[in-house]
Amino acid sequence: MAKKLGLDIKTDPIIWIYEFLFVVTRDSGKEIEFLKYWGKLALYAELHGHHKHPAYAIGLAAAKAGLPIRHDVMNGIDFFDDRVEKVRISKGQSDSNAKQMYFEAQKALENPQGSISKKAMNKVVKYMEYGYHSTRLKVTTLIEDFDFYYRS
């Protein structure tokens, strides 16, 4: 993805940004360029099966746009990410009992109760939606910028 933007990950200043919580502010139009590059990279990543790490696209887009990145603490804002919290707990930086209700709420959202037939129907609908979105993505990227999305 870096090569697609003309960036060299060894020499260009690229900072990876975690996708959980970040803020983009106005900066002389750089924020618009960032959103444009992020949009293209998001489609590229989806098209090529790079779903696992959206932070790459965010950091590369910011580097290409010249948008400065600061890692500031946002007092009063607390967020929960199960993967991060498990690491914090394993390092003794967080109390598992204090976060248990968040783990339970996430589990309930991700695995709702329902009949077997309802779960089966949801799975079928999910695959149909995936097929539709995948086809739409391929058509859109073919029309939008064939070279960017399909040529090496």
Short mmCIF file of N, CA, C and O in Angstrom, two decimals, residues 5-124:
data_model
loop_
_atom_site.label_atom_id
_atom_site.label_comp_id
_atom_site.label_asym_id
_atom_site.label_seq_id
_atom_site.Cartn_x
_atom_site.Cartn_y
_atom_site.Cartn_z
N LEU A 5 1.09 4.67 -2.88
CA LEU A 5 1.06 6.10 -2.59
C LEU A 5 2.40 6.78 -2.85
O LEU A 5 2.53 7.98 -2.64
N GLY A 6 3.37 6.01 -3.28
CA GLY A 6 4.70 6.57 -3.52
C GLY A 6 5.48 6.82 -2.24
O GLY A 6 6.34 7.71 -2.19
N LEU A 7 5.20 6.05 -1.21
CA LEU A 7 5.89 6.18 0.07
C LEU A 7 6.87 5.02 0.25
O LEU A 7 6.64 3.92 -0.24
N ASP A 8 7.93 5.29 0.98
CA ASP A 8 8.91 4.25 1.32
C ASP A 8 8.87 4.08 2.83
O ASP A 8 9.22 4.99 3.58
N ILE A 9 8.44 2.92 3.29
CA ILE A 9 8.27 2.72 4.73
C ILE A 9 9.59 2.75 5.49
O ILE A 9 9.60 2.89 6.71
N LYS A 10 10.71 2.66 4.78
CA LYS A 10 12.01 2.71 5.45
C LYS A 10 12.50 4.14 5.64
O LYS A 10 13.25 4.42 6.57
N THR A 11 12.09 5.05 4.76
CA THR A 11 12.63 6.42 4.83
C THR A 11 11.58 7.48 5.12
O THR A 11 11.92 8.53 5.65
N ASP A 12 10.32 7.25 4.76
CA ASP A 12 9.28 8.25 5.02
C ASP A 12 8.80 8.14 6.47
O ASP A 12 8.69 7.04 7.00
N PRO A 13 8.50 9.28 7.08
CA PRO A 13 8.04 9.25 8.48
C PRO A 13 6.59 8.77 8.57
O PRO A 13 5.66 9.54 8.39
N ILE A 14 6.40 7.49 8.84
CA ILE A 14 5.05 6.91 8.93
C ILE A 14 4.81 6.48 10.36
O ILE A 14 5.60 5.74 10.94
N ILE A 15 3.70 6.95 10.92
CA ILE A 15 3.32 6.60 12.28
C ILE A 15 2.02 5.81 12.19
O ILE A 15 1.05 6.26 11.57
N TRP A 16 1.99 4.63 12.78
CA TRP A 16 0.78 3.81 12.73
C TRP A 16 -0.21 4.33 13.77
O TRP A 16 0.18 4.67 14.89
N ILE A 17 -1.46 4.36 13.37
CA ILE A 17 -2.52 4.89 14.23
C ILE A 17 -3.50 3.77 14.51
O ILE A 17 -4.02 3.14 13.59
N TYR A 18 -3.78 3.51 15.79
CA TYR A 18 -4.77 2.50 16.12
C TYR A 18 -6.16 3.01 15.80
O TYR A 18 -6.48 4.17 16.05
N GLU A 19 -6.99 2.13 15.26
CA GLU A 19 -8.28 2.54 14.75
C GLU A 19 -9.37 2.70 15.80
O GLU A 19 -10.46 3.14 15.49
N PHE A 20 -9.10 2.39 17.07
CA PHE A 20 -10.16 2.45 18.07
C PHE A 20 -10.71 3.85 18.23
O PHE A 20 -11.90 4.05 18.27
N LEU A 21 -9.84 4.79 18.42
CA LEU A 21 -10.29 6.14 18.72
C LEU A 21 -9.22 7.12 18.27
O LEU A 21 -8.09 7.08 18.74
N PHE A 22 -9.58 7.97 17.34
CA PHE A 22 -8.67 9.03 16.93
C PHE A 22 -9.49 10.21 16.44
O PHE A 22 -10.67 10.08 16.13
N VAL A 23 -8.86 11.35 16.39
CA VAL A 23 -9.53 12.59 16.00
C VAL A 23 -8.75 13.20 14.85
O VAL A 23 -7.52 13.26 14.89
N VAL A 24 -9.47 13.66 13.84
CA VAL A 24 -8.86 14.37 12.73
C VAL A 24 -9.35 15.80 12.81
O VAL A 24 -10.56 16.05 12.90
N THR A 25 -8.41 16.74 12.79
CA THR A 25 -8.79 18.15 12.85
C THR A 25 -8.37 18.86 11.57
O THR A 25 -7.55 18.36 10.80
N ARG A 26 -8.94 20.03 11.37
CA ARG A 26 -8.62 20.82 10.19
C ARG A 26 -7.16 21.23 10.19
O ARG A 26 -6.60 21.61 11.21
N ASP A 27 -6.55 21.15 8.99
CA ASP A 27 -5.15 21.54 8.87
C ASP A 27 -4.86 21.93 7.42
O ASP A 27 -4.24 21.17 6.67
N SER A 28 -5.33 23.08 7.01
CA SER A 28 -5.03 23.65 5.69
C SER A 28 -5.35 22.70 4.53
O SER A 28 -4.63 22.65 3.54
N GLY A 29 -6.38 21.92 4.64
CA GLY A 29 -6.76 21.01 3.57
C GLY A 29 -6.09 19.64 3.64
O GLY A 29 -6.46 18.74 2.89
N LYS A 30 -5.11 19.49 4.53
CA LYS A 30 -4.45 18.19 4.66
C LYS A 30 -5.43 17.12 5.14
O LYS A 30 -5.30 15.95 4.78
N GLU A 31 -6.41 17.55 5.93
CA GLU A 31 -7.41 16.60 6.43
C GLU A 31 -8.25 16.04 5.28
O GLU A 31 -8.63 14.86 5.30
N ILE A 32 -8.52 16.84 4.26
CA ILE A 32 -9.28 16.39 3.09
C ILE A 32 -8.45 15.39 2.29
O ILE A 32 -8.95 14.34 1.85
N GLU A 33 -7.17 15.70 2.12
CA GLU A 33 -6.27 14.77 1.42
C GLU A 33 -6.17 13.46 2.19
O GLU A 33 -6.18 12.38 1.59
N PHE A 34 -6.04 13.55 3.50
CA PHE A 34 -5.99 12.35 4.34
C PHE A 34 -7.21 11.47 4.09
O PHE A 34 -7.09 10.26 3.86
N LEU A 35 -8.40 12.06 4.12
CA LEU A 35 -9.62 11.28 3.92
C LEU A 35 -9.68 10.66 2.53
O LEU A 35 -10.13 9.53 2.37
N LYS A 36 -9.19 11.38 1.53
CA LYS A 36 -9.16 10.85 0.17
C LYS A 36 -8.24 9.62 0.09
O LYS A 36 -8.63 8.57 -0.42
N TYR A 37 -7.02 9.75 0.62
CA TYR A 37 -6.08 8.63 0.59
C TYR A 37 -6.57 7.45 1.44
O TYR A 37 -6.43 6.29 1.05
N TRP A 38 -7.12 7.75 2.60
CA TRP A 38 -7.63 6.70 3.48
C TRP A 38 -8.75 5.94 2.78
O TRP A 38 -8.81 4.70 2.83
N GLY A 39 -9.63 6.65 2.11
CA GLY A 39 -10.71 6.00 1.37
C GLY A 39 -10.19 5.06 0.30
O GLY A 39 -10.66 3.93 0.16
N LYS A 40 -9.20 5.51 -0.47
CA LYS A 40 -8.63 4.66 -1.52
C LYS A 40 -7.94 3.44 -0.92
O LYS A 40 -8.08 2.32 -1.41
N LEU A 41 -7.17 3.66 0.13
CA LEU A 41 -6.45 2.55 0.75
C LEU A 41 -7.41 1.55 1.41
O LEU A 41 -7.15 0.35 1.41
N ALA A 42 -8.49 2.05 1.98
CA ALA A 42 -9.48 1.16 2.59
C ALA A 42 -10.07 0.22 1.54
O ALA A 42 -10.20 -0.98 1.77
N LEU A 43 -10.40 0.78 0.36
CA LEU A 43 -10.93 -0.06 -0.72
C LEU A 43 -9.86 -1.04 -1.21
O LEU A 43 -10.16 -2.21 -1.46
N TYR A 44 -8.64 -0.55 -1.35
CA TYR A 44 -7.54 -1.41 -1.81
C TYR A 44 -7.34 -2.58 -0.83
O TYR A 44 -7.21 -3.73 -1.23
N ALA A 45 -7.31 -2.27 0.46
CA ALA A 45 -7.11 -3.30 1.48
C ALA A 45 -8.25 -4.33 1.44
O ALA A 45 -8.00 -5.53 1.50
N GLU A 46 -9.47 -3.86 1.34
CA GLU A 46 -10.61 -4.76 1.28
C GLU A 46 -10.54 -5.64 0.04
O GLU A 46 -10.76 -6.85 0.10
N LEU A 47 -10.22 -5.05 -1.08
CA LEU A 47 -10.14 -5.76 -2.36
C LEU A 47 -9.09 -6.86 -2.35
O LEU A 47 -9.26 -7.92 -2.92
N HIS A 48 -7.99 -6.60 -1.64
CA HIS A 48 -6.86 -7.54 -1.63
C HIS A 48 -6.78 -8.38 -0.35
O HIS A 48 -5.76 -9.03 -0.09
N GLY A 49 -7.84 -8.35 0.45
CA GLY A 49 -7.91 -9.23 1.63
C GLY A 49 -7.10 -8.80 2.82
O GLY A 49 -6.78 -9.61 3.68
N HIS A 50 -6.77 -7.52 2.92
CA HIS A 50 -6.01 -7.02 4.07
C HIS A 50 -6.98 -6.39 5.08
O HIS A 50 -6.97 -5.19 5.30
N HIS A 51 -7.81 -7.20 5.70
CA HIS A 51 -8.86 -6.70 6.59
C HIS A 51 -8.38 -6.53 8.03
O HIS A 51 -8.99 -5.82 8.79
N LYS A 52 -7.34 -7.19 8.40
CA LYS A 52 -6.97 -7.32 9.80
C LYS A 52 -6.41 -6.05 10.44
O LYS A 52 -6.51 -5.86 11.63
N HIS A 53 -5.79 -5.19 9.67
CA HIS A 53 -5.07 -4.08 10.28
C HIS A 53 -5.37 -2.74 9.60
O HIS A 53 -4.56 -2.23 8.83
N PRO A 54 -6.53 -2.14 9.91
CA PRO A 54 -6.86 -0.86 9.29
C PRO A 54 -5.90 0.26 9.69
O PRO A 54 -5.83 1.28 9.01
N ALA A 55 -5.13 0.05 10.75
CA ALA A 55 -4.18 1.08 11.18
C ALA A 55 -3.15 1.39 10.10
O ALA A 55 -2.65 2.51 10.01
N TYR A 56 -2.82 0.40 9.29
CA TYR A 56 -1.85 0.63 8.22
C TYR A 56 -2.35 1.70 7.26
O TYR A 56 -1.63 2.63 6.91
N ALA A 57 -3.59 1.56 6.81
CA ALA A 57 -4.15 2.51 5.86
C ALA A 57 -4.24 3.91 6.47
O ALA A 57 -3.95 4.90 5.80
N ILE A 58 -4.59 3.99 7.74
CA ILE A 58 -4.73 5.28 8.40
C ILE A 58 -3.36 5.97 8.49
O ILE A 58 -3.22 7.15 8.14
N GLY A 59 -2.34 5.26 8.93
CA GLY A 59 -1.00 5.83 9.06
C GLY A 59 -0.40 6.23 7.72
O GLY A 59 0.22 7.29 7.59
N LEU A 60 -0.60 5.39 6.71
CA LEU A 60 -0.08 5.71 5.37
C LEU A 60 -0.78 6.92 4.79
O LEU A 60 -0.14 7.79 4.18
N ALA A 61 -2.09 7.00 4.95
CA ALA A 61 -2.84 8.15 4.43
C ALA A 61 -2.39 9.45 5.10
O ALA A 61 -2.23 10.48 4.44
N ALA A 62 -2.18 9.39 6.40
CA ALA A 62 -1.72 10.59 7.11
C ALA A 62 -0.33 11.00 6.63
O ALA A 62 -0.06 12.19 6.43
N ALA A 63 0.56 10.04 6.43
CA ALA A 63 1.92 10.35 5.95
C ALA A 63 1.87 10.97 4.56
O ALA A 63 2.54 11.97 4.29
N LYS A 64 1.07 10.40 3.67
CA LYS A 64 0.99 10.91 2.31
C LYS A 64 0.41 12.32 2.28
O LYS A 64 0.88 13.18 1.53
N ALA A 65 -0.57 12.58 3.12
CA ALA A 65 -1.21 13.90 3.16
C ALA A 65 -0.37 14.92 3.92
O ALA A 65 -0.65 16.12 3.87
N GLY A 66 0.65 14.45 4.64
CA GLY A 66 1.46 15.37 5.45
C GLY A 66 0.72 15.84 6.69
O GLY A 66 1.01 16.90 7.25
N LEU A 67 -0.24 15.05 7.14
CA LEU A 67 -1.03 15.39 8.32
C LEU A 67 -0.25 14.96 9.56
O LEU A 67 0.05 13.78 9.73
N PRO A 68 0.10 15.89 10.43
CA PRO A 68 0.87 15.53 11.63
C PRO A 68 0.06 14.66 12.58
O PRO A 68 -1.15 14.81 12.69
N ILE A 69 0.75 13.76 13.25
CA ILE A 69 0.11 12.84 14.18
C ILE A 69 0.67 13.10 15.58
O ILE A 69 1.88 13.17 15.77
N ARG A 70 -0.25 13.24 16.52
CA ARG A 70 0.13 13.40 17.92
C ARG A 70 -0.58 12.32 18.71
O ARG A 70 -1.74 12.02 18.46
N HIS A 71 0.10 11.75 19.66
CA HIS A 71 -0.52 10.77 20.56
C HIS A 71 -0.78 11.48 21.88
O HIS A 71 0.10 11.55 22.73
N ASP A 72 -1.96 12.04 22.01
CA ASP A 72 -2.34 12.75 23.22
C ASP A 72 -3.35 11.94 24.02
O ASP A 72 -4.14 11.20 23.46
N VAL A 73 -3.33 12.12 25.32
CA VAL A 73 -4.34 11.52 26.17
C VAL A 73 -5.58 12.38 26.10
O VAL A 73 -5.50 13.61 26.12
N MET A 74 -6.72 11.74 25.99
CA MET A 74 -7.99 12.48 25.95
C MET A 74 -8.69 12.27 27.28
O MET A 74 -9.42 11.29 27.47
N ASN A 75 -8.43 13.17 28.22
CA ASN A 75 -8.99 13.04 29.57
C ASN A 75 -10.51 12.97 29.51
O ASN A 75 -11.15 13.69 28.76
N GLY A 76 -11.06 12.08 30.32
CA GLY A 76 -12.51 11.93 30.39
C GLY A 76 -13.07 10.95 29.38
O GLY A 76 -14.25 10.64 29.42
N ILE A 77 -12.25 10.46 28.47
CA ILE A 77 -12.73 9.50 27.48
C ILE A 77 -12.08 8.16 27.78
O ILE A 77 -10.87 8.03 27.81
N ASP A 78 -12.94 7.18 28.01
CA ASP A 78 -12.47 5.82 28.30
C ASP A 78 -13.09 4.92 27.25
O ASP A 78 -14.29 5.01 26.99
N PHE A 79 -12.32 4.09 26.63
CA PHE A 79 -12.86 3.17 25.64
C PHE A 79 -12.45 1.75 26.00
O PHE A 79 -11.52 1.54 26.76
N PHE A 80 -13.18 0.80 25.44
CA PHE A 80 -12.92 -0.60 25.73
C PHE A 80 -12.66 -1.33 24.42
O PHE A 80 -13.44 -1.25 23.48
N ASP A 81 -11.55 -2.04 24.37
CA ASP A 81 -11.24 -2.95 23.27
C ASP A 81 -10.76 -4.23 23.93
O ASP A 81 -9.79 -4.21 24.69
N ASP A 82 -11.44 -5.33 23.63
CA ASP A 82 -11.14 -6.57 24.34
C ASP A 82 -9.69 -7.02 24.16
O ASP A 82 -9.06 -7.49 25.10
N ARG A 83 -9.15 -6.83 22.95
CA ARG A 83 -7.78 -7.28 22.70
C ARG A 83 -6.78 -6.47 23.55
O ARG A 83 -5.88 -7.02 24.17
N VAL A 84 -6.98 -5.17 23.57
CA VAL A 84 -6.09 -4.30 24.35
C VAL A 84 -6.25 -4.58 25.84
O VAL A 84 -5.26 -4.66 26.58
N GLU A 85 -7.48 -4.75 26.26
CA GLU A 85 -7.74 -4.97 27.69
C GLU A 85 -7.13 -6.28 28.18
O GLU A 85 -6.60 -6.35 29.29
N LYS A 86 -7.16 -7.32 27.35
CA LYS A 86 -6.55 -8.60 27.74
C LYS A 86 -5.04 -8.46 27.93
O LYS A 86 -4.46 -9.04 28.84
N VAL A 87 -4.42 -7.67 27.08
CA VAL A 87 -2.98 -7.42 27.23
C VAL A 87 -2.72 -6.63 28.50
O VAL A 87 -1.80 -6.95 29.27
N ARG A 88 -3.54 -5.59 28.74
CA ARG A 88 -3.37 -4.79 29.97
C ARG A 88 -3.53 -5.65 31.21
O ARG A 88 -2.76 -5.52 32.17
N ILE A 89 -4.51 -6.55 31.20
CA ILE A 89 -4.73 -7.44 32.35
C ILE A 89 -3.53 -8.35 32.54
O ILE A 89 -3.05 -8.54 33.66
N SER A 90 -3.01 -8.91 31.44
CA SER A 90 -1.87 -9.83 31.56
C SER A 90 -0.62 -9.13 32.08
O SER A 90 0.23 -9.76 32.70
N LYS A 91 -0.52 -7.83 31.86
CA LYS A 91 0.64 -7.06 32.34
C LYS A 91 0.39 -6.42 33.70
O LYS A 91 1.23 -5.68 34.19
N GLY A 92 -0.79 -6.68 34.27
CA GLY A 92 -1.11 -6.11 35.57
C GLY A 92 -1.46 -4.63 35.52
O GLY A 92 -1.47 -3.96 36.54
N GLN A 93 -1.79 -4.12 34.35
CA GLN A 93 -2.13 -2.70 34.18
C GLN A 93 -3.62 -2.43 34.30
O GLN A 93 -4.04 -1.28 34.28
N SER A 94 -4.40 -3.49 34.41
CA SER A 94 -5.85 -3.36 34.50
C SER A 94 -6.40 -4.48 35.36
O SER A 94 -5.83 -5.55 35.44
N ASP A 95 -7.54 -4.22 35.98
CA ASP A 95 -8.19 -5.19 36.85
C ASP A 95 -9.27 -5.92 36.06
O ASP A 95 -10.22 -5.29 35.58
N SER A 96 -9.15 -7.23 35.95
CA SER A 96 -10.12 -8.01 35.16
C SER A 96 -11.53 -7.92 35.74
O SER A 96 -12.51 -7.90 35.01
N ASN A 97 -11.64 -7.85 37.06
CA ASN A 97 -12.97 -7.74 37.68
C ASN A 97 -13.66 -6.42 37.33
O ASN A 97 -14.86 -6.39 37.11
N ALA A 98 -12.90 -5.36 37.25
CA ALA A 98 -13.46 -4.05 36.92
C ALA A 98 -13.95 -4.00 35.48
O ALA A 98 -14.86 -3.23 35.16
N LYS A 99 -13.38 -4.79 34.61
CA LYS A 99 -13.74 -4.77 33.18
C LYS A 99 -14.67 -5.90 32.79
O LYS A 99 -15.07 -6.00 31.63
N GLN A 100 -15.02 -6.77 33.74
CA GLN A 100 -15.83 -7.95 33.43
C GLN A 100 -17.15 -7.59 32.77
O GLN A 100 -17.58 -8.25 31.83
N MET A 101 -17.82 -6.53 33.22
CA MET A 101 -19.11 -6.18 32.63
C MET A 101 -18.96 -5.79 31.16
O MET A 101 -19.84 -6.04 30.34
N TYR A 102 -17.81 -5.21 30.80
CA TYR A 102 -17.57 -4.85 29.40
C TYR A 102 -17.35 -6.11 28.54
O TYR A 102 -17.85 -6.19 27.43
N PHE A 103 -16.60 -7.06 29.07
CA PHE A 103 -16.40 -8.32 28.36
C PHE A 103 -17.75 -9.03 28.14
O PHE A 103 -18.02 -9.55 27.06
N GLU A 104 -18.60 -9.03 29.18
CA GLU A 104 -19.90 -9.69 29.07
C GLU A 104 -20.80 -8.98 28.07
O GLU A 104 -21.50 -9.63 27.29
N ALA A 105 -20.80 -7.65 28.08
CA ALA A 105 -21.62 -6.88 27.14
C ALA A 105 -21.17 -7.13 25.70
O ALA A 105 -22.00 -7.29 24.80
N GLN A 106 -19.86 -7.18 25.49
CA GLN A 106 -19.34 -7.44 24.15
C GLN A 106 -19.75 -8.84 23.69
O GLN A 106 -20.16 -9.03 22.54
N LYS A 107 -19.63 -9.82 24.57
CA LYS A 107 -20.00 -11.20 24.22
C LYS A 107 -21.48 -11.27 23.84
O LYS A 107 -21.86 -11.94 22.87
N ALA A 108 -22.33 -10.58 24.60
CA ALA A 108 -23.77 -10.58 24.30
C ALA A 108 -24.07 -9.94 22.95
O ALA A 108 -24.94 -10.40 22.22
N LEU A 109 -23.35 -8.90 22.61
CA LEU A 109 -23.54 -8.23 21.32
C LEU A 109 -23.05 -9.08 20.16
O LEU A 109 -23.68 -9.14 19.10
N GLU A 110 -21.91 -9.73 20.35
CA GLU A 110 -21.32 -10.52 19.27
C GLU A 110 -21.98 -11.89 19.11
O GLU A 110 -21.96 -12.46 18.02
N ASN A 111 -22.56 -12.42 20.17
CA ASN A 111 -23.19 -13.75 20.13
C ASN A 111 -24.59 -13.69 20.74
O ASN A 111 -24.83 -14.24 21.81
N PRO A 112 -25.53 -13.02 20.05
CA PRO A 112 -26.86 -12.88 20.63
C PRO A 112 -27.58 -14.24 20.71
O PRO A 112 -27.32 -15.14 19.91
N GLN A 113 -28.47 -14.35 21.68
CA GLN A 113 -29.26 -15.56 21.84
C GLN A 113 -30.31 -15.62 20.73
O GLN A 113 -30.83 -14.60 20.31
N GLY A 114 -30.59 -16.80 20.25
CA GLY A 114 -31.62 -16.96 19.22
C GLY A 114 -31.75 -18.42 18.86
O GLY A 114 -30.91 -19.25 19.19
N SER A 115 -32.83 -18.71 18.15
CA SER A 115 -33.06 -20.10 17.75
C SER A 115 -32.03 -20.51 16.70
O SER A 115 -31.43 -19.66 16.03
N ILE A 116 -31.89 -21.80 16.51
CA ILE A 116 -30.95 -22.33 15.53
C ILE A 116 -31.35 -21.88 14.13
O ILE A 116 -30.50 -21.50 13.32
N SER A 117 -32.66 -21.89 13.85
CA SER A 117 -33.11 -21.47 12.51
C SER A 117 -32.82 -19.99 12.27
O SER A 117 -32.43 -19.61 11.17
N LYS A 118 -32.97 -19.16 13.28
CA LYS A 118 -32.68 -17.73 13.13
C LYS A 118 -31.18 -17.52 12.91
O LYS A 118 -30.77 -16.73 12.06
N LYS A 119 -30.35 -18.25 13.65
CA LYS A 119 -28.90 -18.15 13.48
C LYS A 119 -28.49 -18.62 12.08
O LYS A 119 -27.64 -18.01 11.45
N ALA A 120 -29.11 -19.70 11.59
CA ALA A 120 -28.81 -20.19 10.24
C ALA A 120 -29.21 -19.17 9.20
O ALA A 120 -28.45 -18.92 8.25
N MET A 121 -30.38 -18.58 9.35
CA MET A 121 -30.85 -17.56 8.40
C MET A 121 -29.93 -16.34 8.43
O MET A 121 -29.58 -15.80 7.37
N ASN A 122 -29.51 -15.93 9.60
CA ASN A 122 -28.58 -14.80 9.70
C ASN A 122 -27.27 -15.09 8.98
O ASN A 122 -26.69 -14.22 8.33
N LYS A 123 -26.80 -16.33 9.08
CA LYS A 123 -25.56 -16.72 8.41
C LYS A 123 -25.72 -16.67 6.90
O LYS A 123 -24.85 -16.20 6.18
N VAL A 124 -26.85 -17.16 6.39
CA VAL A 124 -27.12 -17.13 4.95
C VAL A 124 -27.18 -15.68 4.45
O VAL A 124 -26.58 -15.32 3.44
#
